Short mmCIF file of C-alpha atoms and ligand atoms in Angstrom, two decimals:
data_model
loop_
_atom_site.label_atom_id
_atom_site.label_comp_id
_atom_site.label_asym_id
_atom_site.label_seq_id
_atom_site.Cartn_x
_atom_site.Cartn_y
_atom_site.Cartn_z
CA MET A 1 147.27 74.39 65.73
CA SER A 2 144.17 74.64 68.13
CA VAL A 3 141.91 71.54 68.40
CA ILE A 4 138.46 72.55 68.54
CA ILE A 5 135.41 70.90 68.77
CA LEU A 6 131.54 70.83 68.38
CA GLY A 7 129.81 69.05 70.95
CA ILE A 8 125.92 68.17 69.92
CA GLU A 9 123.77 66.85 72.87
CA SER A 10 120.07 65.18 72.15
CA SER A 11 119.76 62.14 74.20
CA CYS A 12 116.71 62.74 75.97
CA ASP A 13 114.66 66.00 76.59
CA ASP A 14 117.46 68.87 76.39
CA THR A 15 119.15 69.89 72.82
CA SER A 16 122.84 71.15 73.34
CA ALA A 17 125.47 72.37 71.62
CA ALA A 18 129.41 73.59 73.01
CA VAL A 19 132.03 73.78 71.90
CA ILE A 20 135.98 73.67 73.18
CA ARG A 21 139.09 75.51 72.32
CA ASP A 22 142.00 72.85 73.12
CA GLY A 23 140.44 71.82 75.92
CA ILE A 24 138.49 75.92 76.78
CA LEU A 25 134.92 76.02 77.24
CA LEU A 26 133.98 78.75 74.36
CA SER A 27 130.16 78.17 74.33
CA ASN A 28 127.59 75.61 75.91
CA VAL A 29 123.40 76.38 74.69
CA ILE A 30 120.72 74.42 75.92
CA ALA A 31 117.60 74.41 74.76
CA SER A 32 114.76 72.67 76.91
CA GLN A 33 111.84 71.69 76.24
CA LYS A 34 108.97 72.51 78.08
CA VAL A 35 106.63 70.83 75.38
CA HIS A 36 106.78 67.80 78.27
CA GLU A 37 105.15 69.43 81.32
CA GLU A 38 101.57 68.78 80.87
CA TYR A 39 102.15 64.67 80.53
CA GLY A 40 104.65 64.75 84.03
CA GLY A 41 107.27 62.87 81.97
CA VAL A 42 109.11 62.81 78.76
CA VAL A 43 106.89 62.20 75.61
CA PRO A 44 110.12 60.40 73.11
CA GLU A 45 108.18 60.99 70.09
CA LEU A 46 107.82 64.77 71.28
CA ALA A 47 110.87 64.92 72.12
CA SER A 48 112.70 64.15 69.09
CA ARG A 49 110.69 66.27 67.10
CA ALA A 50 111.60 69.18 69.60
CA HIS A 51 115.16 68.09 69.02
CA GLN A 52 114.73 68.80 64.81
CA GLN A 53 113.67 71.86 65.53
CA ASN A 54 115.82 72.83 67.59
CA ILE A 55 119.27 71.67 66.59
CA VAL A 56 119.96 74.11 63.77
CA PRO A 57 119.95 77.50 65.85
CA VAL A 58 121.08 76.02 68.58
CA VAL A 59 124.29 75.00 66.65
CA ASP A 60 124.21 77.92 65.62
CA ALA A 61 123.84 80.06 68.85
CA ALA A 62 127.27 77.67 70.15
CA LEU A 63 129.11 78.52 67.16
CA LYS A 64 128.40 82.13 66.86
CA ARG A 65 128.73 82.28 70.81
CA ALA A 66 132.22 81.20 71.27
CA GLY A 67 133.07 83.23 67.51
CA VAL A 68 133.99 80.51 65.92
CA ASP A 69 133.66 79.79 62.59
CA LYS A 70 132.39 75.89 61.00
CA CYS A 71 135.23 75.62 58.85
CA SER A 72 137.70 76.25 61.74
CA LEU A 73 136.38 72.97 63.87
CA SER A 74 138.46 69.48 64.07
CA ALA A 75 135.71 67.11 65.10
CA ILE A 76 132.24 67.19 65.96
CA ALA A 77 131.40 64.81 68.78
CA PHE A 78 128.08 63.69 69.91
CA THR A 79 126.31 61.47 72.48
CA ARG A 80 125.59 58.05 70.54
CA GLY A 81 123.85 56.83 74.00
CA PRO A 82 122.58 55.71 76.28
CA GLY A 83 118.86 57.47 75.88
CA LEU A 84 115.52 57.42 73.88
CA LEU A 85 116.95 56.45 69.95
CA GLY A 86 114.29 58.91 68.49
CA SER A 87 116.05 61.73 69.79
CA LEU A 88 119.45 60.50 69.78
CA LEU A 89 119.19 59.54 65.81
CA VAL A 90 118.70 63.36 65.67
CA GLY A 91 121.98 64.24 67.07
CA THR A 92 123.69 61.50 65.22
CA SER A 93 122.73 61.82 61.70
CA PHE A 94 123.12 65.69 62.56
CA ALA A 95 126.27 64.88 63.43
CA LYS A 96 127.47 62.73 60.59
CA GLY A 97 125.74 65.43 58.37
CA LEU A 98 127.31 68.10 59.11
CA SER A 99 130.88 66.50 59.40
CA LEU A 100 130.87 64.84 55.87
CA GLY A 101 130.03 68.60 55.07
CA LEU A 102 132.79 70.22 56.98
CA ARG A 103 135.13 66.56 55.97
CA VAL A 104 136.23 66.72 59.74
CA PRO A 105 135.84 63.24 61.85
CA ILE A 106 133.01 62.67 64.11
CA VAL A 107 133.92 61.14 67.23
CA ASP A 108 130.94 59.08 69.64
CA VAL A 109 130.04 59.39 73.17
CA ASN A 110 128.93 57.69 76.25
CA HIS A 111 126.75 59.88 77.61
CA LEU A 112 127.56 58.22 80.76
CA HIS A 113 131.24 59.60 80.31
CA GLY A 114 130.13 62.69 79.41
CA HIS A 115 128.97 62.96 82.75
CA VAL A 116 131.66 61.36 84.72
CA LEU A 117 134.00 63.96 81.97
CA SER A 118 132.02 66.65 83.21
CA HIS A 119 134.74 67.62 85.72
CA PHE A 120 137.25 67.96 82.76
CA ILE A 121 135.64 71.29 81.80
CA ARG A 122 137.50 73.92 82.10
CA LYS A 123 136.64 77.57 81.15
CA ASN A 124 140.13 78.94 81.51
CA GLU A 125 143.77 77.76 81.80
CA ASN A 126 143.79 78.14 85.42
CA GLY A 127 140.48 75.57 85.82
CA GLU A 128 141.14 72.68 88.14
CA VAL A 129 141.00 68.79 86.67
CA PRO A 130 141.03 65.70 89.06
CA GLU A 131 143.64 63.47 89.29
CA TYR A 132 142.88 59.86 88.11
CA PRO A 133 142.00 57.68 90.01
CA PHE A 134 138.80 59.14 90.89
CA LEU A 135 135.76 57.68 91.91
CA CYS A 136 132.39 58.95 90.43
CA MET A 137 129.31 58.81 92.20
CA LEU A 138 126.83 59.56 88.93
CA ILE A 139 123.51 59.92 90.29
CA SER A 140 120.87 61.07 87.56
CA GLY A 141 117.26 60.29 86.76
CA GLY A 142 118.17 56.80 84.93
CA ASN A 143 121.62 56.33 86.47
CA SER A 144 122.70 55.68 89.86
CA GLN A 145 126.48 54.17 89.91
CA LEU A 146 129.58 54.61 91.70
CA ILE A 147 132.71 54.04 88.91
CA LEU A 148 136.52 54.20 89.38
CA VAL A 149 137.89 56.31 86.76
CA ARG A 150 141.18 55.84 85.96
CA GLY A 151 141.48 57.37 82.36
CA TYR A 152 139.05 59.05 80.09
CA ASP A 153 138.96 55.88 78.73
CA ASP A 154 139.00 53.18 82.08
CA MET A 155 135.91 53.61 83.53
CA GLU A 156 134.91 50.64 86.15
CA VAL A 157 131.21 50.51 87.61
CA LEU A 158 131.66 49.20 90.89
CA GLY A 159 128.32 49.40 92.17
CA GLN A 160 124.80 50.46 90.57
CA THR A 161 121.16 50.85 91.31
CA ILE A 162 119.36 47.10 90.95
CA ASP A 163 116.18 49.06 90.76
CA ASP A 164 114.86 52.06 90.52
CA ALA A 165 117.91 55.03 89.97
CA ALA A 166 118.00 58.28 92.58
CA GLY A 167 116.67 60.55 90.28
CA GLU A 168 113.43 58.04 90.30
CA ALA A 169 112.79 58.26 93.85
CA PHE A 170 113.25 62.23 94.26
CA ASP A 171 110.92 62.08 91.17
CA LYS A 172 108.18 59.04 91.90
CA CYS A 173 107.93 60.00 96.04
CA ALA A 174 107.61 63.77 94.59
CA LYS A 175 104.60 62.45 92.21
CA VAL A 176 102.40 61.54 94.88
CA ILE A 177 102.91 64.41 96.91
CA GLY A 178 101.82 66.30 94.51
CA LEU A 179 104.60 68.02 93.27
CA PRO A 180 105.50 68.68 89.53
CA TYR A 181 107.99 66.74 87.06
CA PRO A 182 110.59 66.30 87.82
CA GLY A 183 110.36 66.77 91.49
CA GLY A 184 114.04 66.70 92.32
CA PRO A 185 114.50 70.35 92.22
CA HIS A 186 111.18 70.95 93.89
CA ILE A 187 111.61 68.13 96.64
CA ASP A 188 115.31 70.61 97.22
CA ARG A 189 113.30 73.26 97.23
CA LEU A 190 111.02 72.49 100.33
CA ALA A 191 113.20 70.15 102.22
CA ALA A 192 114.92 73.34 102.85
CA GLU A 193 112.05 74.80 104.71
CA GLY A 194 111.30 71.50 106.66
CA ASP A 195 112.13 69.17 109.53
CA PRO A 196 114.62 65.97 107.88
CA SER A 197 114.23 64.09 110.92
CA ARG A 198 110.38 64.10 111.26
CA PHE A 199 109.96 61.26 109.38
CA LYS A 200 111.35 57.57 109.00
CA PHE A 201 111.38 55.33 105.81
CA ALA A 202 113.31 52.45 105.08
CA LYS A 203 116.64 52.37 104.15
CA PRO A 204 118.16 48.89 101.51
CA HIS A 205 120.69 46.20 103.21
CA ILE A 206 121.96 45.55 100.08
CA GLN A 207 125.03 43.84 99.83
CA GLY A 208 128.79 45.56 97.81
CA LEU A 209 128.06 48.49 96.42
CA ASP A 210 124.93 48.58 94.94
CA TYR A 211 122.26 51.03 95.46
CA SER A 212 118.41 49.68 95.55
CA PHE A 213 115.95 52.51 96.23
CA SER A 214 112.06 50.67 95.43
CA GLY A 215 112.15 50.17 99.19
CA LEU A 216 112.48 53.73 100.26
CA LYS A 217 109.62 54.40 97.22
CA THR A 218 107.25 51.42 98.99
CA SER A 219 107.91 52.68 102.23
CA PHE A 220 107.52 56.56 101.78
CA LEU A 221 103.55 55.54 99.65
CA TYR A 222 102.77 53.15 103.11
CA THR A 223 103.17 55.88 105.16
CA LEU A 224 101.04 58.92 102.87
CA ARG A 225 98.98 56.16 103.30
CA ASP A 226 98.06 55.53 106.90
CA ALA A 227 98.42 58.79 107.42
CA VAL A 228 96.01 60.56 105.33
CA LYS A 229 93.48 58.03 106.02
CA LYS A 230 93.30 59.70 109.61
CA ASN A 231 94.19 63.13 108.77
CA PRO A 232 93.20 64.05 104.42
CA ASP A 233 94.99 67.17 104.60
CA PHE A 234 98.69 65.54 105.73
CA ILE A 235 99.86 65.78 102.97
CA GLU A 236 99.42 70.01 102.76
CA GLN A 237 100.24 70.16 106.50
CA ASN A 238 103.29 68.28 106.10
CA ARG A 239 104.82 68.65 103.32
CA ASN A 240 108.03 70.23 103.66
CA ASP A 241 108.57 67.71 106.54
CA LEU A 242 107.82 64.91 103.85
CA ALA A 243 110.78 66.72 101.18
CA ALA A 244 113.10 66.63 104.63
CA SER A 245 113.05 63.74 105.31
CA LEU A 246 112.70 61.76 101.95
CA GLN A 247 116.22 63.57 101.20
CA ARG A 248 118.14 63.39 104.07
CA THR A 249 117.14 58.94 103.44
CA ILE A 250 118.27 59.86 99.73
CA ILE A 251 121.25 60.98 100.67
CA ASP A 252 121.97 58.59 103.32
CA ILE A 253 121.63 55.48 101.24
CA LEU A 254 123.99 57.37 98.47
CA LEU A 255 127.13 58.43 101.18
CA GLY A 256 126.55 55.23 103.04
CA LYS A 257 128.12 53.60 99.65
CA LEU A 258 130.17 56.42 98.67
CA ARG A 259 132.15 55.67 102.12
CA LYS A 260 132.18 52.20 101.71
CA ALA A 261 133.58 52.60 98.01
CA VAL A 262 136.31 55.01 99.34
CA LYS A 263 137.39 52.78 102.17
CA GLN A 264 137.52 50.12 99.11
CA THR A 265 139.32 51.60 97.00
CA GLY A 266 141.67 53.97 98.74
CA VAL A 267 141.06 56.43 96.69
CA ARG A 268 141.56 60.14 97.31
CA THR A 269 139.39 62.32 95.27
CA VAL A 270 135.38 61.37 94.76
CA ALA A 271 133.38 63.48 92.44
CA ILE A 272 130.18 63.59 91.62
CA GLY A 273 127.53 64.33 88.52
CA GLY A 274 124.63 63.36 86.62
CA GLY A 275 120.81 65.77 87.51
CA VAL A 276 120.91 64.14 91.51
CA SER A 277 124.01 66.03 92.05
CA ALA A 278 122.64 69.15 91.56
CA ASN A 279 120.61 69.10 94.71
CA SER A 280 121.52 71.64 97.29
CA GLY A 281 121.34 68.56 100.32
CA VAL A 282 124.05 65.40 98.24
CA ARG A 283 126.07 68.85 97.76
CA GLN A 284 126.39 69.39 101.21
CA ALA A 285 126.74 65.67 102.54
CA VAL A 286 129.49 65.06 100.04
CA ALA A 287 131.55 68.40 100.75
CA ASP A 288 131.53 67.74 104.80
CA TYR A 289 132.61 63.67 103.87
CA CYS A 290 135.05 64.89 101.98
CA ALA A 291 136.44 68.05 103.97
CA SER A 292 136.26 64.97 107.69
CA ALA A 293 137.85 62.61 105.66
CA GLY A 294 140.53 64.45 103.85
CA LEU A 295 138.97 63.82 100.42
CA LYS A 296 139.83 66.33 97.48
CA ALA A 297 135.81 66.66 96.26
CA PHE A 298 135.22 68.07 92.92
CA ILE A 299 130.96 69.27 93.03
CA PRO A 300 130.20 70.73 89.25
CA GLU A 301 128.64 73.48 88.44
CA ARG A 302 124.80 73.07 88.19
CA ALA A 303 124.80 73.68 84.54
CA PHE A 304 126.55 70.81 84.14
CA THR A 305 124.93 68.57 86.10
CA THR A 306 122.33 68.06 83.77
CA ASP A 307 122.40 67.33 80.52
CA ASN A 308 124.50 69.96 78.10
CA ALA A 309 126.89 69.08 76.04
CA ALA A 310 130.09 70.58 77.31
CA MET A 311 130.54 67.43 79.19
CA VAL A 312 129.85 65.94 75.49
CA ALA A 313 132.57 68.10 73.76
CA ILE A 314 135.27 67.36 76.23
CA ALA A 315 134.63 63.51 75.72
CA GLY A 316 134.95 64.12 72.36
CA TYR A 317 137.99 65.81 72.98
CA TYR A 318 140.05 63.16 74.78
CA LYS A 319 138.85 61.05 72.08
CA TYR A 320 139.86 63.09 69.36
CA LEU A 321 143.25 63.74 70.84
CA SER A 322 143.98 59.80 70.57
CA GLY A 323 142.34 59.34 66.89
CA ASP A 324 139.55 57.11 68.73
CA PHE A 325 136.96 58.00 66.17
CA CYS A 326 133.59 56.89 64.78
CA PRO A 327 133.08 54.56 61.72
CA TYR A 328 129.52 56.86 59.66
CA ASP A 329 127.77 53.29 59.82
CA ALA A 330 127.79 53.51 63.58
CA ALA A 331 123.98 53.36 65.02
CA PRO A 332 122.66 55.50 68.36
CA TYR A 333 121.94 52.78 71.68
CA ALA A 334 119.57 53.32 73.61
CA ARG A 335 120.47 51.55 76.73
CA VAL A 336 124.47 50.55 77.82
CA MET A 337 126.58 50.68 81.05
CA VAL A 338 129.59 52.47 81.58
O1 KG4 B 1 120.85 63.64 84.14
P1 KG4 B 1 119.83 64.17 84.39
O2 KG4 B 1 119.42 65.43 83.53
O3 KG4 B 1 119.23 63.18 83.32
C1 KG4 B 1 119.56 61.74 82.93
O4 KG4 B 1 120.08 61.56 82.39
O5 KG4 B 1 118.65 61.11 83.46
O6 KG4 B 1 118.50 64.10 85.61
C2 KG4 B 1 117.33 64.14 85.85
C3 KG4 B 1 117.43 63.93 87.47
C4 KG4 B 1 115.61 63.94 87.75
O7 KG4 B 1 115.47 62.55 88.33
C5 KG4 B 1 115.44 65.59 88.57
O8 KG4 B 1 114.50 65.36 88.91
C6 KG4 B 1 116.78 65.34 89.12
O9 KG4 B 1 117.58 64.94 87.99
N1 KG4 B 1 117.03 66.19 89.72
C7 KG4 B 1 116.85 66.70 90.91
C8 KG4 B 1 117.76 67.71 91.43
N2 KG4 B 1 118.13 68.43 89.73
C9 KG4 B 1 116.99 67.53 88.83
N3 KG4 B 1 117.10 65.67 91.87
C10 KG4 B 1 117.31 66.55 93.60
N4 KG4 B 1 117.35 67.64 93.87
C11 KG4 B 1 117.83 68.41 92.45
N5 KG4 B 1 118.44 69.80 92.40
#
């Protein structure tokens, strides 16, 4: 009999549902919340209200697109954390309610594990997946981690940011040059037109495999402050070069640690994941590095870089296969490391 998993993701500002049958993706529906745009960041209370409005139609659409009746589901997987508590509560409560109604188990998924396991989402039987062990550079708005992945439930964080995440570095610097939130995709777009060697920003000297991005942010701000004093139109005239130089520096910081981690672990397969892995420069740099070092690279489809339920469903699928179910008194959690 087929194993059919409904995945539900509601950790931040995207409500998503996906259906996976025997490891193959049948549907992945995402409703993004526009309501936050005018505030320049996610407003938690508005996010949970929007999840409440979206969750029924999103789950319904995912089942319809998959051509699956809810009565044939084997289990419901949901993101239990980390994320915004109010948002997580919506997905968690919905999953519990539906599972009780359908008499199928629930499987809780760590959002970060979901990002790592997004490389196991296959659209057909021929889809290629990484072999264990592999190294995953998880770079998102809230996390920057280097993870040694030995199995779907065996992950070791080798290094992580000690201050800002890579996505925060993009977003905070983008804000000061007048770009809307989230700034990462705007920097990506402008960087394509700019000179990456025009400005030099500070790079951290952190021991081991930990990252730091707050020094870069300060250096970016100081460069602007001094330049704008002399020329009030500086940002307007140099936005593309600023974006390209910022992106180059973030890539250098990320790749520096990735190289070190590969050397240290001896792995032959490298993957990236999380929102920042949608960045064109990061994708190219990782592909180039892996090609030159003879490593196998897994670079996710852009749809699977940001928050999506397909990754929750695949993570839930593996947990389901090993009988790793979740009790009904499980509460969501806001913070956790891999
Ligand atoms: O993984 P994600 O959707 O959210 C978290 O779970 O944190 O990542 C969001 C982050 C934001 O900081 C956003 O600016 C960044 O991913 N991002 C990008 C790009 N697309 C999204 N950063 C750089 N270039 C992009 N193309």
